[in-house]
Coordinates of C-alpha atoms in Angstrom, one line a residue:
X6 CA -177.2 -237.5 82.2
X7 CA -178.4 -234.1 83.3
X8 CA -174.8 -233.9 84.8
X9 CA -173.2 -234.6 82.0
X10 CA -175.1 -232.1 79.7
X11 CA -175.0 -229.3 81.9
X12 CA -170.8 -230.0 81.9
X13 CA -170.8 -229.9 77.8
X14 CA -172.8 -226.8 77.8
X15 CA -170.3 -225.2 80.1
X16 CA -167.7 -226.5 78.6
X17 CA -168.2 -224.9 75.4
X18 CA -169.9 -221.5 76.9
X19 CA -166.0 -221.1 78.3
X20 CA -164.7 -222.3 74.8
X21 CA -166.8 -219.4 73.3
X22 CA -165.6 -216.9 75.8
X23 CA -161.7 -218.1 75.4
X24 CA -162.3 -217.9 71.5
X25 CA -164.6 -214.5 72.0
X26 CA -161.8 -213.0 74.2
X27 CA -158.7 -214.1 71.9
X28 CA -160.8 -212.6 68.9
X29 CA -161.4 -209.4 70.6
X30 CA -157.5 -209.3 71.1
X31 CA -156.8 -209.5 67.6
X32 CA -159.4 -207.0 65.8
X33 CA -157.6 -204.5 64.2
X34 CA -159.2 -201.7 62.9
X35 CA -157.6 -200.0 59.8
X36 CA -154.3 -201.4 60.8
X37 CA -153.0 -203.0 63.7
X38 CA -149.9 -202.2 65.5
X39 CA -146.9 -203.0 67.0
X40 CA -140.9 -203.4 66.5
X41 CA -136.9 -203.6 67.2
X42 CA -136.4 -205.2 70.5
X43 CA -139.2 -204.3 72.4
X44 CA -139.6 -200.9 71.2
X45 CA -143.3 -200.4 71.4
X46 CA -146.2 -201.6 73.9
X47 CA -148.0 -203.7 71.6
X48 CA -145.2 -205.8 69.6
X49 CA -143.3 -206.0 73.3
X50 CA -146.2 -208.9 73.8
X51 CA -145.7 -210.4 70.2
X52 CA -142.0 -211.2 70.4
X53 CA -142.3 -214.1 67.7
X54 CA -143.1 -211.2 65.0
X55 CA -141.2 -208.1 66.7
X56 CA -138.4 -207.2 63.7
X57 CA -135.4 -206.3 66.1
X58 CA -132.8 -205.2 62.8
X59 CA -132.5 -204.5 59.1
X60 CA -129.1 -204.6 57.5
X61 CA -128.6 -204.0 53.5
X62 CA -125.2 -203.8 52.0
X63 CA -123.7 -204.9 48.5
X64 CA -122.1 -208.5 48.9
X65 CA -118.8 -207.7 49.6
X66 CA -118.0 -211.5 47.9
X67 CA -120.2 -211.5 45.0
X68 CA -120.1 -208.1 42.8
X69 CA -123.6 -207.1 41.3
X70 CA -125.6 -208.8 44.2
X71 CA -127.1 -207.2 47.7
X72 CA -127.7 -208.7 50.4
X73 CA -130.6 -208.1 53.1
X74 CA -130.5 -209.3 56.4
X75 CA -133.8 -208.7 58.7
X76 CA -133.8 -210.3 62.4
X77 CA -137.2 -210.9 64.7
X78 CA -137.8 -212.6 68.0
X79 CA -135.3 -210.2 70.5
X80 CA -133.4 -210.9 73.9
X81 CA -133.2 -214.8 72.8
X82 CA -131.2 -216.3 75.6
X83 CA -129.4 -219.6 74.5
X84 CA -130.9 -221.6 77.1
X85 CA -134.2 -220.8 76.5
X86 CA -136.0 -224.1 76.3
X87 CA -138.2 -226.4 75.9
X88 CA -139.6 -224.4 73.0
X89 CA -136.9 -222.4 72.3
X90 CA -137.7 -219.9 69.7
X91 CA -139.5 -220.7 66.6
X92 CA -140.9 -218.6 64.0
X93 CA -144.4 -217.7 64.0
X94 CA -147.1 -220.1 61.4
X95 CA -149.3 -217.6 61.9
X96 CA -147.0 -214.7 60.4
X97 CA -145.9 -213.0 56.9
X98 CA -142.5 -211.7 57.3
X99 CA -141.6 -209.3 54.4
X100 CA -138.9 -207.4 53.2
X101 CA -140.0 -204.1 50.9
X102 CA -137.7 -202.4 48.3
X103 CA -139.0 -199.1 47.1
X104 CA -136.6 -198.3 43.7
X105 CA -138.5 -195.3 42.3
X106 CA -139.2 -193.2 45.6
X107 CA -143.0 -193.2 45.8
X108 CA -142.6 -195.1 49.5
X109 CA -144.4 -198.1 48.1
X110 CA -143.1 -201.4 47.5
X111 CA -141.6 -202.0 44.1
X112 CA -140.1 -205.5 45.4
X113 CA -141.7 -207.4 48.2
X114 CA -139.8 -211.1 49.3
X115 CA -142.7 -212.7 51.6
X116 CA -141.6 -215.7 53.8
X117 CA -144.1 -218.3 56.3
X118 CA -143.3 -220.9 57.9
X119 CA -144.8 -224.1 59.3
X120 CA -143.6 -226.5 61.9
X121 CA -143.1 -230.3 61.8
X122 CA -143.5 -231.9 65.2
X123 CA -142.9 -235.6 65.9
X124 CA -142.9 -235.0 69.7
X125 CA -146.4 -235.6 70.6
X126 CA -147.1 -236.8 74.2
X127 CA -143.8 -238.8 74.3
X128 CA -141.5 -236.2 75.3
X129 CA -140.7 -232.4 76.2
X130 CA -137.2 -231.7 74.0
X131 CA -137.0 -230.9 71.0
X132 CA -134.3 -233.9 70.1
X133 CA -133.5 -237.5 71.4
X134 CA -130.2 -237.6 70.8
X135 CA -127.3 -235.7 68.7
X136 CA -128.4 -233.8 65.5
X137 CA -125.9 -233.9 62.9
X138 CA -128.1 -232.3 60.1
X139 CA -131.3 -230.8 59.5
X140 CA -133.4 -234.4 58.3
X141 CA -131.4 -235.9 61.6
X142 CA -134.5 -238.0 62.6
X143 CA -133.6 -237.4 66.5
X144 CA -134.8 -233.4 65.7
X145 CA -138.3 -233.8 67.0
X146 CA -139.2 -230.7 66.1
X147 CA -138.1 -228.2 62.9
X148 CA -139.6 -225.5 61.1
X149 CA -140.0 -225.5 56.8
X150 CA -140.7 -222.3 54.9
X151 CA -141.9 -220.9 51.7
X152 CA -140.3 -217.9 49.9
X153 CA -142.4 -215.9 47.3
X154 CA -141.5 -212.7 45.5
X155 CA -143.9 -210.1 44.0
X156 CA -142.7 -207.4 41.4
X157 CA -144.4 -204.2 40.9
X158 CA -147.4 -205.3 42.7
X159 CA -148.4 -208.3 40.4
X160 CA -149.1 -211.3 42.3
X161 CA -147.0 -213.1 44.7
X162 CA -144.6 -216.3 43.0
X163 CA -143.6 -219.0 44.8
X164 CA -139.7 -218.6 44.8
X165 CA -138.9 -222.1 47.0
X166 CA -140.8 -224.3 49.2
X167 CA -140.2 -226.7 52.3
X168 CA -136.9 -224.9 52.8
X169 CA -135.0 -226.1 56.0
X170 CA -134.8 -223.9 58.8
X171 CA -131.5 -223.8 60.8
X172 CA -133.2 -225.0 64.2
X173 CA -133.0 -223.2 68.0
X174 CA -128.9 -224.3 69.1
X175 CA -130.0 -226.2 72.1
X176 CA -126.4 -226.7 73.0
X177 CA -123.3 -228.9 72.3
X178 CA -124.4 -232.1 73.5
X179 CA -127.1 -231.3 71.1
X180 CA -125.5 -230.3 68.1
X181 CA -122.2 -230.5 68.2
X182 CA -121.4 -229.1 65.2
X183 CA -123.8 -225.9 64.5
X184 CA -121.6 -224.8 61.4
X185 CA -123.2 -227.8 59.5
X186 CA -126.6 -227.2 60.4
X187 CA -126.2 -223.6 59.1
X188 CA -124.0 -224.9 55.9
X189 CA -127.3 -227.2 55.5
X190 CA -130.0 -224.4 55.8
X191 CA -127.7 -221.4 53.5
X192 CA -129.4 -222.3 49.9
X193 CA -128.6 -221.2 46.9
X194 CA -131.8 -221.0 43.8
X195 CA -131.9 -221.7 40.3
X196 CA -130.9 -217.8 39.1
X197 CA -128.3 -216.9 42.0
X198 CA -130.6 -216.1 44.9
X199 CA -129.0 -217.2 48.3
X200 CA -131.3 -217.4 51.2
X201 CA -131.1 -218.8 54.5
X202 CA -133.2 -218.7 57.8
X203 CA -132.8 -219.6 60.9
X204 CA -131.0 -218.5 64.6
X205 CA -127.9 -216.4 64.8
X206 CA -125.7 -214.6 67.1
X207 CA -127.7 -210.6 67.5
X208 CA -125.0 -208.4 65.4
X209 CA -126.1 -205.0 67.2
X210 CA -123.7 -204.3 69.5
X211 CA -124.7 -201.3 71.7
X212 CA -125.1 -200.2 75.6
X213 CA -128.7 -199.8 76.3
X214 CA -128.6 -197.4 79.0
X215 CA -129.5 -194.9 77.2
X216 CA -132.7 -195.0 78.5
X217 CA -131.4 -194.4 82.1
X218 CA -130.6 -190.5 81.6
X219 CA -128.8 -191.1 78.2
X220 CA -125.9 -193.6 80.2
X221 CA -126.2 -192.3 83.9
X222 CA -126.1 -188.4 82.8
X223 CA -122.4 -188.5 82.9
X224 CA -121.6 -191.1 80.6
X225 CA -120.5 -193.5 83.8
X226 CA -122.8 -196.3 82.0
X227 CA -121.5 -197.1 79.0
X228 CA -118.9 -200.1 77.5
X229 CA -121.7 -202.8 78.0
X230 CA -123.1 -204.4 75.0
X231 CA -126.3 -205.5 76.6
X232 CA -126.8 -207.4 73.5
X233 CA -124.1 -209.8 73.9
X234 CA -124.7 -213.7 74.4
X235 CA -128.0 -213.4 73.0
X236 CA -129.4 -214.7 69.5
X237 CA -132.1 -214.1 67.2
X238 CA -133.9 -215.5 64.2
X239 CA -132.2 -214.4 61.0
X240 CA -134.0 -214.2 57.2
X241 CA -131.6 -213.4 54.9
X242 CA -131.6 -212.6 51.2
X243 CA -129.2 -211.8 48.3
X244 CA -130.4 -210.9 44.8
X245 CA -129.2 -209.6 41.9
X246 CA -129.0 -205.8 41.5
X247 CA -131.2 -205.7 38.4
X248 CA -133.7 -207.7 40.5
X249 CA -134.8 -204.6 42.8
X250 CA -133.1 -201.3 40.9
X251 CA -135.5 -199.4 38.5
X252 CA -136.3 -200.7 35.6
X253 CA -133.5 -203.5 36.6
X254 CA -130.7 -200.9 35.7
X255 CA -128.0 -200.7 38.7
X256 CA -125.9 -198.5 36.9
X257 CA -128.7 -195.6 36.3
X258 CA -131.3 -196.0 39.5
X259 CA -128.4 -197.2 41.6
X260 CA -130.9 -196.1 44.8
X261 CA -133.4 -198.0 46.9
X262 CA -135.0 -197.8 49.5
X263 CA -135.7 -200.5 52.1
X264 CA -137.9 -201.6 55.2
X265 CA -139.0 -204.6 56.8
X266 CA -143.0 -205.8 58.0
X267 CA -144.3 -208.9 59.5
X268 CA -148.5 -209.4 59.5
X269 CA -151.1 -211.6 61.1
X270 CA -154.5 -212.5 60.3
X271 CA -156.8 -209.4 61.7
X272 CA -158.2 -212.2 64.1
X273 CA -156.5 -214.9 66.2
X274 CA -157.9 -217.5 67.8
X275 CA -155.2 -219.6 69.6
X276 CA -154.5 -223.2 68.3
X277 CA -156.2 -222.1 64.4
X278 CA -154.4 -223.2 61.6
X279 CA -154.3 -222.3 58.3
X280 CA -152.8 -219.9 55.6
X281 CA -151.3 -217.1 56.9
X282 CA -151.2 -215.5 54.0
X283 CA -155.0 -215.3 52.9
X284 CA -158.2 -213.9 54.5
X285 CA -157.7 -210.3 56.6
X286 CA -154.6 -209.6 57.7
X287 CA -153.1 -206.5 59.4
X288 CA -149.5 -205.4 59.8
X289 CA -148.3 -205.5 63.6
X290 CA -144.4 -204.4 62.7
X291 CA -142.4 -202.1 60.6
X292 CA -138.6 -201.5 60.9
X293 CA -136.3 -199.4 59.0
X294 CA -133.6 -197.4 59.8
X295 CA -132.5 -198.3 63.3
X296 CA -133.8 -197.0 66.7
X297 CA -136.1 -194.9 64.5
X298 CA -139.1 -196.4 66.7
X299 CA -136.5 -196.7 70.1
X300 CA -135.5 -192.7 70.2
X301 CA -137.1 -190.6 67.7
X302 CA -140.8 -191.8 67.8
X303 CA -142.3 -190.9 71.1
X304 CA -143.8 -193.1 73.3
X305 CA -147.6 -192.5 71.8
X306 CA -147.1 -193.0 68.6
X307 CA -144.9 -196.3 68.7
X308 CA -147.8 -198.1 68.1
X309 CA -149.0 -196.3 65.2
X310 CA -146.0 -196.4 63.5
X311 CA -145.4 -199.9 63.5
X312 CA -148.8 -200.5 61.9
X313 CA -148.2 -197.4 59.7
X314 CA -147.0 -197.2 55.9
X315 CA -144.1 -195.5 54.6
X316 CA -146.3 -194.1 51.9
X317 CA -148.3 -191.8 54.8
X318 CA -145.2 -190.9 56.5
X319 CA -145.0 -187.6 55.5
X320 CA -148.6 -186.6 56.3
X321 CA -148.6 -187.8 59.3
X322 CA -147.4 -184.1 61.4
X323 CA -146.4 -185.7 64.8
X324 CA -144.2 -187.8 63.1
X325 CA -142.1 -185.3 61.1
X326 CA -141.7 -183.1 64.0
X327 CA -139.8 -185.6 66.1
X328 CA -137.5 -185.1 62.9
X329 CA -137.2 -181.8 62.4
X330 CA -137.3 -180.6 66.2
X331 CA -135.9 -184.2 67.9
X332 CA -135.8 -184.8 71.5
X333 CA -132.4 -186.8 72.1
X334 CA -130.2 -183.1 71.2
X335 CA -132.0 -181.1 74.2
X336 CA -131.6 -183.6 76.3
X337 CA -127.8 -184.2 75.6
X338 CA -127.8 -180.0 75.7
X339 CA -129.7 -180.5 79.2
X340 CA -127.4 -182.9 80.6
X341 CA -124.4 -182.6 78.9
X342 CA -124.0 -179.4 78.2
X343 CA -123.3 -179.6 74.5
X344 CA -125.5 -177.4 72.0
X345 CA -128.7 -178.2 70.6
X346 CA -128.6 -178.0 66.8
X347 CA -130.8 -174.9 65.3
X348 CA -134.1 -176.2 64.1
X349 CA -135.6 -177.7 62.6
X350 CA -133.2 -180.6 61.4
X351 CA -133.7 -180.7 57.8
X352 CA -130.1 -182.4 58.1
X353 CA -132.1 -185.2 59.7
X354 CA -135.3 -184.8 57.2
X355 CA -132.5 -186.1 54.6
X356 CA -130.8 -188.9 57.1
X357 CA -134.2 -190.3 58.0
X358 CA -137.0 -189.0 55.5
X359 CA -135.3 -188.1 52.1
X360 CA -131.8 -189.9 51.4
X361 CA -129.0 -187.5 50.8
X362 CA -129.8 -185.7 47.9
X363 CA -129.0 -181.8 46.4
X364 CA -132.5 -182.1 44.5
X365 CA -134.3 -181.9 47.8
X366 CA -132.9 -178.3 48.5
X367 CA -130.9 -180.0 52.0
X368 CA -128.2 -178.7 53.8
X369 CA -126.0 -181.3 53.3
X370 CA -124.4 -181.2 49.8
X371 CA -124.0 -184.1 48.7
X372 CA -125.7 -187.0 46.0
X373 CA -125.5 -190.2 48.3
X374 CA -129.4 -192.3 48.8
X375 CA -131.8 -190.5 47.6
X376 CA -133.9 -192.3 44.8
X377 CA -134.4 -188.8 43.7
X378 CA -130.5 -189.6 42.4
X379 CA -131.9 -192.3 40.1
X380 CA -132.0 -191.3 36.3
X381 CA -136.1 -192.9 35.4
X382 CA -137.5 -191.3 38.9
X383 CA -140.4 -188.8 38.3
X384 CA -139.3 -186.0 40.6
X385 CA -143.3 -185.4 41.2
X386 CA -143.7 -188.7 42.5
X387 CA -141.3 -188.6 45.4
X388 CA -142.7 -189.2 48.8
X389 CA -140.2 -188.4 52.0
X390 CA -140.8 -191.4 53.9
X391 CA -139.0 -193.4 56.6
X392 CA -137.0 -196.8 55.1
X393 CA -133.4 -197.4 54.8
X394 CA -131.6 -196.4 51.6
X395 CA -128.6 -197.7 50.0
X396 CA -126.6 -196.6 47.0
X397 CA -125.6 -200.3 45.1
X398 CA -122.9 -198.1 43.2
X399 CA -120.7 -197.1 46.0
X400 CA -117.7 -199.0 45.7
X401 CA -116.6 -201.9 48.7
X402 CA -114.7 -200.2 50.9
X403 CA -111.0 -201.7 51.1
X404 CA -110.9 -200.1 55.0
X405 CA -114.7 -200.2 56.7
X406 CA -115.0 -197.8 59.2
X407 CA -117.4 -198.3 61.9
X408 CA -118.9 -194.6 61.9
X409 CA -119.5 -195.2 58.0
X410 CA -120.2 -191.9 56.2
X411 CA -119.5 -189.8 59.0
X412 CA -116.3 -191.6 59.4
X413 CA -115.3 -190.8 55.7
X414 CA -116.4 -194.5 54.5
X415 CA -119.3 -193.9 52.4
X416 CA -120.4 -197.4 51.7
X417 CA -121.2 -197.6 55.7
X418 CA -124.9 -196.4 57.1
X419 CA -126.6 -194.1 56.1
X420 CA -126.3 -195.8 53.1
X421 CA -127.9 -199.0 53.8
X422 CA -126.2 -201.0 56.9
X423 CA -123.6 -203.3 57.2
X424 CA -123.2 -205.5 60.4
X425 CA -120.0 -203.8 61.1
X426 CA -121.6 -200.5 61.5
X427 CA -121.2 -198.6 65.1
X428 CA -125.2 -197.1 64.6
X429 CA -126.1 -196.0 67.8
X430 CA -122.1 -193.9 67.8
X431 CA -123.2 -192.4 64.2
X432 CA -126.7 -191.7 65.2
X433 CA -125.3 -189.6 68.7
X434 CA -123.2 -188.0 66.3
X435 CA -126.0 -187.2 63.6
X436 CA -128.2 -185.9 66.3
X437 CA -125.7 -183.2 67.3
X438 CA -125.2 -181.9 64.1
X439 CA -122.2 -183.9 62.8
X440 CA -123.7 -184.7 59.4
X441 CA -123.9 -180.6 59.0
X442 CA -120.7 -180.0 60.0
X443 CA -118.6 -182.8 58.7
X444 CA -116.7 -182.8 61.6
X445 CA -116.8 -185.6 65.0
X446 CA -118.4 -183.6 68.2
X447 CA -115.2 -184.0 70.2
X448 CA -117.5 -184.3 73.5
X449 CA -119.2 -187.9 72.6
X450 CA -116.5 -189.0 70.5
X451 CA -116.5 -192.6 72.3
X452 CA -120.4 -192.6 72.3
X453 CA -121.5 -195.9 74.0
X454 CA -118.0 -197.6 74.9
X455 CA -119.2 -200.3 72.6
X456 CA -117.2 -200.4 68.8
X457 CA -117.9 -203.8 67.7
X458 CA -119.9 -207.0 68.0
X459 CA -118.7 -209.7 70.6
X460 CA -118.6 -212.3 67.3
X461 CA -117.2 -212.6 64.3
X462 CA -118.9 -211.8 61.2
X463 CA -118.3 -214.3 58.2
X464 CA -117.3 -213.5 55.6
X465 CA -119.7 -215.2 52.7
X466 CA -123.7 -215.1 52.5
X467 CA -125.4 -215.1 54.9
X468 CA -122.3 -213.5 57.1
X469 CA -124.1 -213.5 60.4
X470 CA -122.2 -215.5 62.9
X471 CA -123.3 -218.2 64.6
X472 CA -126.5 -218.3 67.3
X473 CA -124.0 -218.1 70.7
X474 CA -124.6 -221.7 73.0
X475 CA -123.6 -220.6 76.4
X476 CA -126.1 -218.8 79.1
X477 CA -125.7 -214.8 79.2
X478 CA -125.0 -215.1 83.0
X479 CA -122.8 -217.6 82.7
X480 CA -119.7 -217.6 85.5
X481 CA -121.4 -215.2 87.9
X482 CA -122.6 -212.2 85.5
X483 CA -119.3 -212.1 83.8
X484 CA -119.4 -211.5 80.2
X485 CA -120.7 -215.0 78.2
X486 CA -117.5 -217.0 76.5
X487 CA -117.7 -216.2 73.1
X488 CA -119.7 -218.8 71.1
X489 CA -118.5 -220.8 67.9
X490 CA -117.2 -218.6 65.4
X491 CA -116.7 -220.8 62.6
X492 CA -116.8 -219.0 59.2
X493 CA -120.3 -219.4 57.3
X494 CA -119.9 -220.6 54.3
X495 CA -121.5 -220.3 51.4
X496 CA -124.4 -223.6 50.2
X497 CA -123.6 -225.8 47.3
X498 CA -126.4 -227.7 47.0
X499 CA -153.5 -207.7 50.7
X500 CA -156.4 -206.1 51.4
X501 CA -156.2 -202.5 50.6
X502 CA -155.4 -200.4 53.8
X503 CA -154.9 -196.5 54.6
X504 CA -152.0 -195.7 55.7
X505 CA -151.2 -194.8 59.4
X506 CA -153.1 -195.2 62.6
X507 CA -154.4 -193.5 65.3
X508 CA -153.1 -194.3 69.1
X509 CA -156.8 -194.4 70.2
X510 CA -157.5 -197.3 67.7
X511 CA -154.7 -199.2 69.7
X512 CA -156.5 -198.7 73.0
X513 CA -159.5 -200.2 71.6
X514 CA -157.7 -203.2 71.0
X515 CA -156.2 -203.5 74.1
X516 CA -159.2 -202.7 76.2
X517 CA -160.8 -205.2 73.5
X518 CA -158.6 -207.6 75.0
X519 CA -159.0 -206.3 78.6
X520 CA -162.7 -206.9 78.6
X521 CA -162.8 -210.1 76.7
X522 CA -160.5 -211.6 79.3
X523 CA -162.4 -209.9 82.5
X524 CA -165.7 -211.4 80.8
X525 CA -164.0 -215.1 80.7
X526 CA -163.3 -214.7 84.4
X527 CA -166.4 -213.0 85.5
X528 CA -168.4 -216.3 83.7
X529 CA -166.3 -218.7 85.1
X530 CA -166.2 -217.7 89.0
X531 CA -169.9 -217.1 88.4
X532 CA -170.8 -220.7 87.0
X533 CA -168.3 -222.2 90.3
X534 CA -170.0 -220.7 92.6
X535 CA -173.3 -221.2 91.3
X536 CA -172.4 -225.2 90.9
X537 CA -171.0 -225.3 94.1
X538 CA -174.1 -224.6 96.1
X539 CA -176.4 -226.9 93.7
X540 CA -174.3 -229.9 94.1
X541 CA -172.5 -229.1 97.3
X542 CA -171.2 -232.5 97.3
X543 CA -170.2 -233.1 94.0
X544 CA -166.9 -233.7 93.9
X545 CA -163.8 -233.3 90.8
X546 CA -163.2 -230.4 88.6
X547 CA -165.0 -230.2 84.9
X548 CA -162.0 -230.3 82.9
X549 CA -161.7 -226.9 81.2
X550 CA -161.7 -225.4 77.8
X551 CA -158.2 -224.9 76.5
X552 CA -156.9 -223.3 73.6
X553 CA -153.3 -223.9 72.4

């Protein structure tokens, strides 16, 4: 009896600790931080909620409607079971549209998700036989979702709920015909929305060896697409101009402005369920432009940023210096030999901070993405702030060029993103001045090696294509056989916070976590040893607290 007590009191000392320890982890203060594939310390830990891409581009096939696409969970290899890669319950993913320039969200589309599991203690995989559509009763395991949408900050309305999501692609055997699983999950609501979510091939294409001396400090290491064979989790979104332009006029506020955030409750405790979306929560990623957070933000503030607010942006100093005086053109000038630039960049300031705009007294002359361009903004309200912009006015372009507006195609990113667009090529170009110039530096002309994705793109909502089925290293390290590339087709059926965040508050979390985690370990080896010499010759572990 007195064994038996002494085991539950134990036993739920070390729950406490777990619980104590996973709750320390968690605290945020102000905000919490942490995105776009594996950017940043902190969201490098969380991939589940780590936004890897934004693209937003009028719908080449549907005149009058955009289209967002926002991807999360990086680096997803095909064969990446038994769990494969779900979206978080415990998450908010969000997509913000700022339409009168004031860097808060006019528009805010809110997804969660929640998981239905049959598997139980019967069986590890995820399906028992062939799955030929999303209520297949041999998928074990599948995720649902809810879509809400709030409008100049009224209250969040539920848009659709229990929405299927297109599952992990285990593999052929599998599913042997993806295309219907992602026909199955593309839905189109009552008003014209179309919205899908669910695993897709990763459309960046780039070499990542950037980091390694900007490609080998001679430009040996480029022509890789490092992203190739892997897939990601894909929320997608088209709407109706009038549904995110001021005052719901395309044709005069053409402009806005758009960035992606995912949050979590403030605290976590492993193996807790409930509403995502109510109680404390803090944001842990923010993605906007691409490789904002990868090149431009330094190493101590990538963190910060991802928990930050593009409403502070501009007051936060460190920030707008890595603009005005960036690092990547005196290191291509160090290397390479090509000139830096004069500083400070106010080029950039509109590229990354303002939209393209003559009203902002920029060097480049030209009316492109600023909301500043839209007829109802107040001029005095206008915060420079970090999102991606897109004029819904420019007209489809018949011929897309990969470099977009540096190429002469001005529908192509910096205004907004399409998946076609070669960003990391207009980005080098952009940093060395191109975008002042109007002309190609001749020097990095072939930039990374790598001009397009290894997949086609479809060519109707939700146009990714689809999640690739073969292992990255397949045949040796050669380059993966190209998945499926069937065309998509289209369906027929907060608590207040201040913006920004200091580095320090992030090293309180982590050492939160450090020394919640060295206290479960110090208690545990203490109470073993301390059991061991009063009952020497008792033998059999205690089964031990477990959080899932």
């Amino acid at each position: 009896m007195r064994t038996t007590l002494r085991r539950g009191r134990v036993a739920a000392a070390l729950a406490a600790c777990v619980a104590i320890a996973g709750g320390l982890y968690a605290l945020g203060p102000g905000s919490a931080g942490a995105s776009s594939h594996r950017e940043a310390p902190l969201i490098a830990l969380d991939p589940a909620v780590d936004a890897t891409d934004l693209y937003a581009f009028v719908s080449p096939d549907r005149p009058g409607y955009v289209t967002f696409v926002a991807n999360w969970v990086p680096f997803q290899e095909p064969n990446g079971g038994p769990n494969f890669y779900p979206f978080a319950t415990d998450a908010t993913y969000l997509i913000n549209v700022d339409s009168d320039g004031d860097a808060k969200p006019d528009a805010r589309f809110r997804w969660t998700f929640k998981n239905i599991d049959k598997r139980g203690n019967s069986t590890f995989l995820m399906n028992n036989g062939p799955v030929t559509s999303l209520d297949d009763e041999n998928l074990l395991f599948r995720q649902t979702y809810t879509l809400e949408s709030s409008f100049h900050g009224e209250g969040f309305r539920t848009r659709a709920t229990n929405v299927p999501v297109a599952p992990s692609r285990v593999g052929n055997a599998s599913m042997p015909d993806y295309g219907a699983l992602r026909d199955q999950a593309t839905i189109k609501l009552p008003g014209g929305w179309r919205i899908f979510a669910g695993q897709a091939d990763d459309p960046f294409f780039l070499d990542l060896r950037v980091f390694d001396l900007l490609y080998g400090s001679d430009l040996s290491e480029t022509g890789q697409d490092t992203l190739a064979g892997y897939n990601v989790n894909t929320i997608a979104l088209e709407v109706p101009f009038k549904d995110v332009a001021l005052r719901g006029d395309g044709a005069r506020n053409p402009v806005i402005g758009v960035w992606t955030t995912t949050e979590r409750p403030r605290v976590r405790i492993t193996g807790r369920t409930g509403d995502p979306r109510t109680g404390d929560r803090v944001q842990v990623s923010r993605l906007g432009n691409p490789l904002v957070n990868e090149v431009v933000v330094p190493a101590g503030l990538k963190d910060a940023f991802n928990a930050s607010k593009p409403e502070g942006d501009a007051r936060i100093p460190q920030l707008v210096k890595r603009v005005t005086e960036p690092e990547v053109p005196k290191l291509i000038e160090a290397i390479y030999n090509i000139p830096a630039p004069p500083t400070p960049r106010n080029d950039l300031v509109e590229i990354f901070l303002t939209g393209i705009t003559t009203k902002a007294d920029g060097p480049i002359e030209a009316d492109l993405n600023s909301q500043l361009n839209n007829a109802d903004v107040h001029p005095d309200r206008f915060q420079p702030a970090e999102m991606l912009r897109l004029n819904l006015s420019v007209p489809i372009s018949d011929s897309p060029h990969r470099l977009g507006v540096i190429g002469g195609d001005l529908q192509g990113f910096p205004n907004g993103r399409r998946l076609t667009d070669d960003v990391v090529d207009i980005e080098l170009q952009a940093l060395v001045g191109a975008a002042q110039t109007g002309q190609i530096v001749d020097a990095l002309a072939a930039g990374d090696g790598v001009d397009a994705n290894e997949n086609t793109f479809g060519d109707t909502f939700p146009y990714v294509a689809l999640p690739n089925g073969n292992a990255v290293n397949a045949a040796n390290g050669a380059a993966p056989p190209a998945a499926g590339t069937a065309e998509a087709s289209p369906a027929s059926a907060s608590a207040t916070e201040e913006p920004g965040m200091s580095t320090g508050d992030m090293a309180t979390v982590l050492g939160s976590s450090v020394a919640g985690g060295l206290g479960l370990l110090f208690f545990a080896g203490w109470w073993m040893r301390r059991r061991n010499r009063a009952h020497p010759h008792e033998h059999g572990p205690d089964e031990p607290a477990h959080t899932h």
